PDB file of C-alpha atoms in Angstrom:
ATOM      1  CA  UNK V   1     -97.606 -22.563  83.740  1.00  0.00           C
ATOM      2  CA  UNK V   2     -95.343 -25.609  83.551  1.00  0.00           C
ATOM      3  CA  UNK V   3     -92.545 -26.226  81.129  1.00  0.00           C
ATOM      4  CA  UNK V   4     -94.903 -28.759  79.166  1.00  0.00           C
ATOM      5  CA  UNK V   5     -97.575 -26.375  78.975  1.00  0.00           C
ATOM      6  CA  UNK V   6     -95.161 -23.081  78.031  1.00  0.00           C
ATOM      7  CA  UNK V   7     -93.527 -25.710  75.073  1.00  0.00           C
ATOM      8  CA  UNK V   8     -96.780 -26.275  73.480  1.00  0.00           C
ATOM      9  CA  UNK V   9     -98.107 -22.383  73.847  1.00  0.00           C
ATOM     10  CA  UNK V  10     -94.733 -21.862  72.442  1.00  0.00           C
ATOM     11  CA  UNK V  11     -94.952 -24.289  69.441  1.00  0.00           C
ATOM     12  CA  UNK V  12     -98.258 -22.824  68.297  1.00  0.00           C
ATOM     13  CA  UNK V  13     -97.180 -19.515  67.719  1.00  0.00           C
ATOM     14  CA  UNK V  14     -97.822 -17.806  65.033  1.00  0.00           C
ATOM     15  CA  UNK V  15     -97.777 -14.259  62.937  1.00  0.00           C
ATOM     16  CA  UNK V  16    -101.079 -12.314  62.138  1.00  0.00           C
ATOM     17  CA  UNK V  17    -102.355  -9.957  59.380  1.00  0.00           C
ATOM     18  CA  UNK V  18    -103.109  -6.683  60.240  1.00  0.00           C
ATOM     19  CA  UNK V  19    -106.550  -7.419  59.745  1.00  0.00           C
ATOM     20  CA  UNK V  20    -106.226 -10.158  62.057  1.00  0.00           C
ATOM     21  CA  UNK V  21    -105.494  -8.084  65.406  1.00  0.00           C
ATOM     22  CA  UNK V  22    -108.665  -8.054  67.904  1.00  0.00           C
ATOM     23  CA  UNK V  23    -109.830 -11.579  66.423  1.00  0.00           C
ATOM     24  CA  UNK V  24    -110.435 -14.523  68.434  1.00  0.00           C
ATOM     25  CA  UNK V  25    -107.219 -16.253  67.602  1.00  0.00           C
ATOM     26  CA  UNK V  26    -105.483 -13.085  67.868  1.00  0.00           C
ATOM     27  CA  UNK V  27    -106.664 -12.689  71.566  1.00  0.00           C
ATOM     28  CA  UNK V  28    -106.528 -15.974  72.374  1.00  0.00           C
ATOM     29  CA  UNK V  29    -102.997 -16.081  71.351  1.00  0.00           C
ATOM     30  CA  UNK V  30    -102.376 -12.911  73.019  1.00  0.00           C
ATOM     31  CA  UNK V  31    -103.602 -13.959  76.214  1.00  0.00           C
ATOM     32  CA  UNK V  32    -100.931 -17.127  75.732  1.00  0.00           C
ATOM     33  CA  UNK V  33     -98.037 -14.631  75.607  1.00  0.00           C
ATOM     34  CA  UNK V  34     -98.940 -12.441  78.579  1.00  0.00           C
ATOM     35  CA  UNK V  35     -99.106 -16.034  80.781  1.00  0.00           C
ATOM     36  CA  UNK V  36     -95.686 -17.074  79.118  1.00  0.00           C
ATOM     37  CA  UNK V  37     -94.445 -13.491  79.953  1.00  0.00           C
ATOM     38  CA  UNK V  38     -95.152 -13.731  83.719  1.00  0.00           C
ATOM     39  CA  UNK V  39     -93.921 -17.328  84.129  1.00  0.00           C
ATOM     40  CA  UNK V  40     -90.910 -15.980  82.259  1.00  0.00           C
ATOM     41  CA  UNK V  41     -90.443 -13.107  84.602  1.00  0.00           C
ATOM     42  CA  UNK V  42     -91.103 -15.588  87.525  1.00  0.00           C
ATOM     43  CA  UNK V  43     -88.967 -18.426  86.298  1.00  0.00           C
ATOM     44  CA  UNK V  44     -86.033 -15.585  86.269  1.00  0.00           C
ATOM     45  CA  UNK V  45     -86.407 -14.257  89.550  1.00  0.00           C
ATOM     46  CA  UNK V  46     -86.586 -17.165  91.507  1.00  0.00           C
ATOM     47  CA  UNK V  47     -83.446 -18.276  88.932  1.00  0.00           C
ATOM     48  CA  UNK V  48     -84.914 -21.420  88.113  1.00  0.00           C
ATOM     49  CA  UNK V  49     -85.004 -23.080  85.013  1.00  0.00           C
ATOM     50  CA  UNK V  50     -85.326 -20.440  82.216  1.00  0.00           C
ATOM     51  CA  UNK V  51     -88.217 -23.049  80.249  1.00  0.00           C
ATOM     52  CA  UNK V  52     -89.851 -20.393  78.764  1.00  0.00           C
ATOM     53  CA  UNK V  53     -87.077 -18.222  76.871  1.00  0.00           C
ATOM     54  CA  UNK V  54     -85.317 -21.443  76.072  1.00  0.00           C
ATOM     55  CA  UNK V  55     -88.206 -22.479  74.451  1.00  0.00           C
ATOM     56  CA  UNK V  56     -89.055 -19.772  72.307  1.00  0.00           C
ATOM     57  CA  UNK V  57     -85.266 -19.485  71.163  1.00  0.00           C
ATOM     58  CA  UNK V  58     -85.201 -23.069  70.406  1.00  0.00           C
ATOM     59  CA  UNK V  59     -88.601 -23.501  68.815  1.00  0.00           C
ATOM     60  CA  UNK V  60     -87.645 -20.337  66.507  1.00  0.00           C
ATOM     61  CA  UNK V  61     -90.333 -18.045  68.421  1.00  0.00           C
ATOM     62  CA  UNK V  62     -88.340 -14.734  68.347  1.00  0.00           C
ATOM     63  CA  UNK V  63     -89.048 -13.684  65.078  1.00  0.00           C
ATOM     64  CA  UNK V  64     -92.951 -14.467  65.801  1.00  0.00           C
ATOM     65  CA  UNK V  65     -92.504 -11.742  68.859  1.00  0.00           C
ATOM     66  CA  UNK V  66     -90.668  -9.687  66.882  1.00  0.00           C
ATOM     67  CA  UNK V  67     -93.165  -9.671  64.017  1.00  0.00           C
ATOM     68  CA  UNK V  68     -96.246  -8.890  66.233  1.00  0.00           C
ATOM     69  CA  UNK V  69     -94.634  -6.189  67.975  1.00  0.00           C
ATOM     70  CA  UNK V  70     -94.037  -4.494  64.699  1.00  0.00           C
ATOM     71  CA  UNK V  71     -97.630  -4.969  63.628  1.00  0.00           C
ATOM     72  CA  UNK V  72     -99.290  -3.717  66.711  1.00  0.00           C
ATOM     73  CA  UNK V  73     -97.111  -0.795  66.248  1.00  0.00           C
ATOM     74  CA  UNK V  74     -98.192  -0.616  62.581  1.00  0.00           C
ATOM     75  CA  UNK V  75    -101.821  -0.940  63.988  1.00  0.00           C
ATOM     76  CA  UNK V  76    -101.137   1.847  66.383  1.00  0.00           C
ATOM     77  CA  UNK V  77     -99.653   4.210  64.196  1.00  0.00           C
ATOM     78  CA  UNK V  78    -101.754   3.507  60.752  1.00  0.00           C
ATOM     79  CA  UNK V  79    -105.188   1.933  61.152  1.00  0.00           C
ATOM     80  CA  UNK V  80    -106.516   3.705  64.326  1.00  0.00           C
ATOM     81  CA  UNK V  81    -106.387   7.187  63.696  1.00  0.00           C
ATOM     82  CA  UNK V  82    -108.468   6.072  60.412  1.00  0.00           C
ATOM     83  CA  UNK V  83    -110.899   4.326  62.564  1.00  0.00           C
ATOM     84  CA  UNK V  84    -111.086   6.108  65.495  1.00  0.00           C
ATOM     85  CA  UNK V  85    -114.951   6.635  64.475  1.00  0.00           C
ATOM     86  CA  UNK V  86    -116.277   3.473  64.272  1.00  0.00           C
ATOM     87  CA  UNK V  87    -113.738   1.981  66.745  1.00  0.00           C
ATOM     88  CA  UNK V  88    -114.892   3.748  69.264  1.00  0.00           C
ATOM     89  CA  UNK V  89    -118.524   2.872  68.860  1.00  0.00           C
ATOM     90  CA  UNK V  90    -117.693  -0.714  69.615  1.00  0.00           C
ATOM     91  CA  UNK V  91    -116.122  -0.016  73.093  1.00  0.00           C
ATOM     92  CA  UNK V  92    -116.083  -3.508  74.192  1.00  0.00           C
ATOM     93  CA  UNK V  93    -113.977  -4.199  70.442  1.00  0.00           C
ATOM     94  CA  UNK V  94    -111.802  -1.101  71.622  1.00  0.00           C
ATOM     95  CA  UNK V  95    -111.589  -2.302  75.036  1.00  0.00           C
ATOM     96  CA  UNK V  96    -110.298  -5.718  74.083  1.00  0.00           C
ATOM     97  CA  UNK V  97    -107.804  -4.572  71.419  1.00  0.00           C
ATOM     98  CA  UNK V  98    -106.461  -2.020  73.844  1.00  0.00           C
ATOM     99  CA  UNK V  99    -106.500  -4.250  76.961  1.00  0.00           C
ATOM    100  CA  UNK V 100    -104.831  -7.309  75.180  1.00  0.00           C
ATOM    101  CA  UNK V 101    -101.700  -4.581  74.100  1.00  0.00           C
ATOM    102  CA  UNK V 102     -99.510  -7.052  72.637  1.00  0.00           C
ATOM    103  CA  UNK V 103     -96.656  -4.433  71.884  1.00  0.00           C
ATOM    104  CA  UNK V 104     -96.761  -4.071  76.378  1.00  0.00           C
ATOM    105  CA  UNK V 105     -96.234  -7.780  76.482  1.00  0.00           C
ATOM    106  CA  UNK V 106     -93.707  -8.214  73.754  1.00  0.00           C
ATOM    107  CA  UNK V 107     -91.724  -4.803  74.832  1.00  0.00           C
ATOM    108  CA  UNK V 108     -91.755  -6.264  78.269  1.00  0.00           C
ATOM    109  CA  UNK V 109     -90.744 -10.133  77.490  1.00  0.00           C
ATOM    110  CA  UNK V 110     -87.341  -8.766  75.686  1.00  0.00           C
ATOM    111  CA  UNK V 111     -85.492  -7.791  78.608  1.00  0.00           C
ATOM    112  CA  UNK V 112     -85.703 -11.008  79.921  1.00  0.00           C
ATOM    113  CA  UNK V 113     -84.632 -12.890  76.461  1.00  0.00           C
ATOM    114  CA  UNK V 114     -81.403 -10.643  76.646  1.00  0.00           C
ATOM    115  CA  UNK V 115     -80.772 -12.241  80.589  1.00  0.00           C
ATOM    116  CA  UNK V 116     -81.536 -16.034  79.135  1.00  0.00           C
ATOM    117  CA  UNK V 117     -77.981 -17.882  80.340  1.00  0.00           C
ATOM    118  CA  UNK V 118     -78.108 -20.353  76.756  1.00  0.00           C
ATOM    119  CA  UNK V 119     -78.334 -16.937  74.821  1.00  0.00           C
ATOM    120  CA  UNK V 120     -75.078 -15.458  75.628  1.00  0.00           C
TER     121      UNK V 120
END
């Protein structure tokens, strides 16, 4: 993912409703953030430009990442166990929730906001 590409993943961001998670714009955002995640992770091992975390700090992302990862856990803790049932009977519903684990993505993409240089 280029910087262009990461600035305009990054500028669409948004927050969902609980009742939200596991729809298409859900995953499709989702999907976004685990792409900006590895470019992240890539752009700060090879220590090249940082495009990604700068971009999200300057565009005002954080708070977006920090609202979905309290949601998912929300999800987690308070909708599933009361759905377990019927969530379960739709196991490619389950699968995709489960496989597109945004709290993974966001738990992982903080590290590497707390190494971004312009941060500090």
């Amino acid at each position: 993912m280029d910087a262009s590409e990461a600035e305009s993943v990054i500028q669409g961001l948004c927050t969902f409703s609980l009742r939200e998670i596991g729809n298409s714009r859900w995953t499709s955002q989702h999907v976004s953030l685990q792409k900006l995640n590895i470019q992240a992770h890539r752009n700060v091992a090879s220590r090249g430009d940082e495009y990604v975390m700068e971009a999200l700090v300057s565009h005002d992302k954080i708070c977006v990442l920090i609202h979905e990862l309290i949601l998912i856990d929300i999800f987690k803790r308070e909708v599933i166990p009361k759905i377990w049932k019927v969530f379960i009977q739709d196991e490619m519903k389950a699968y995709s929730i489960l496989k597109h684990h945004l709290e993974d993505v966001l738990v992982d993409q903080l590290p590497v906001l707390t190494d971004l240089r312009t941060a500090l």
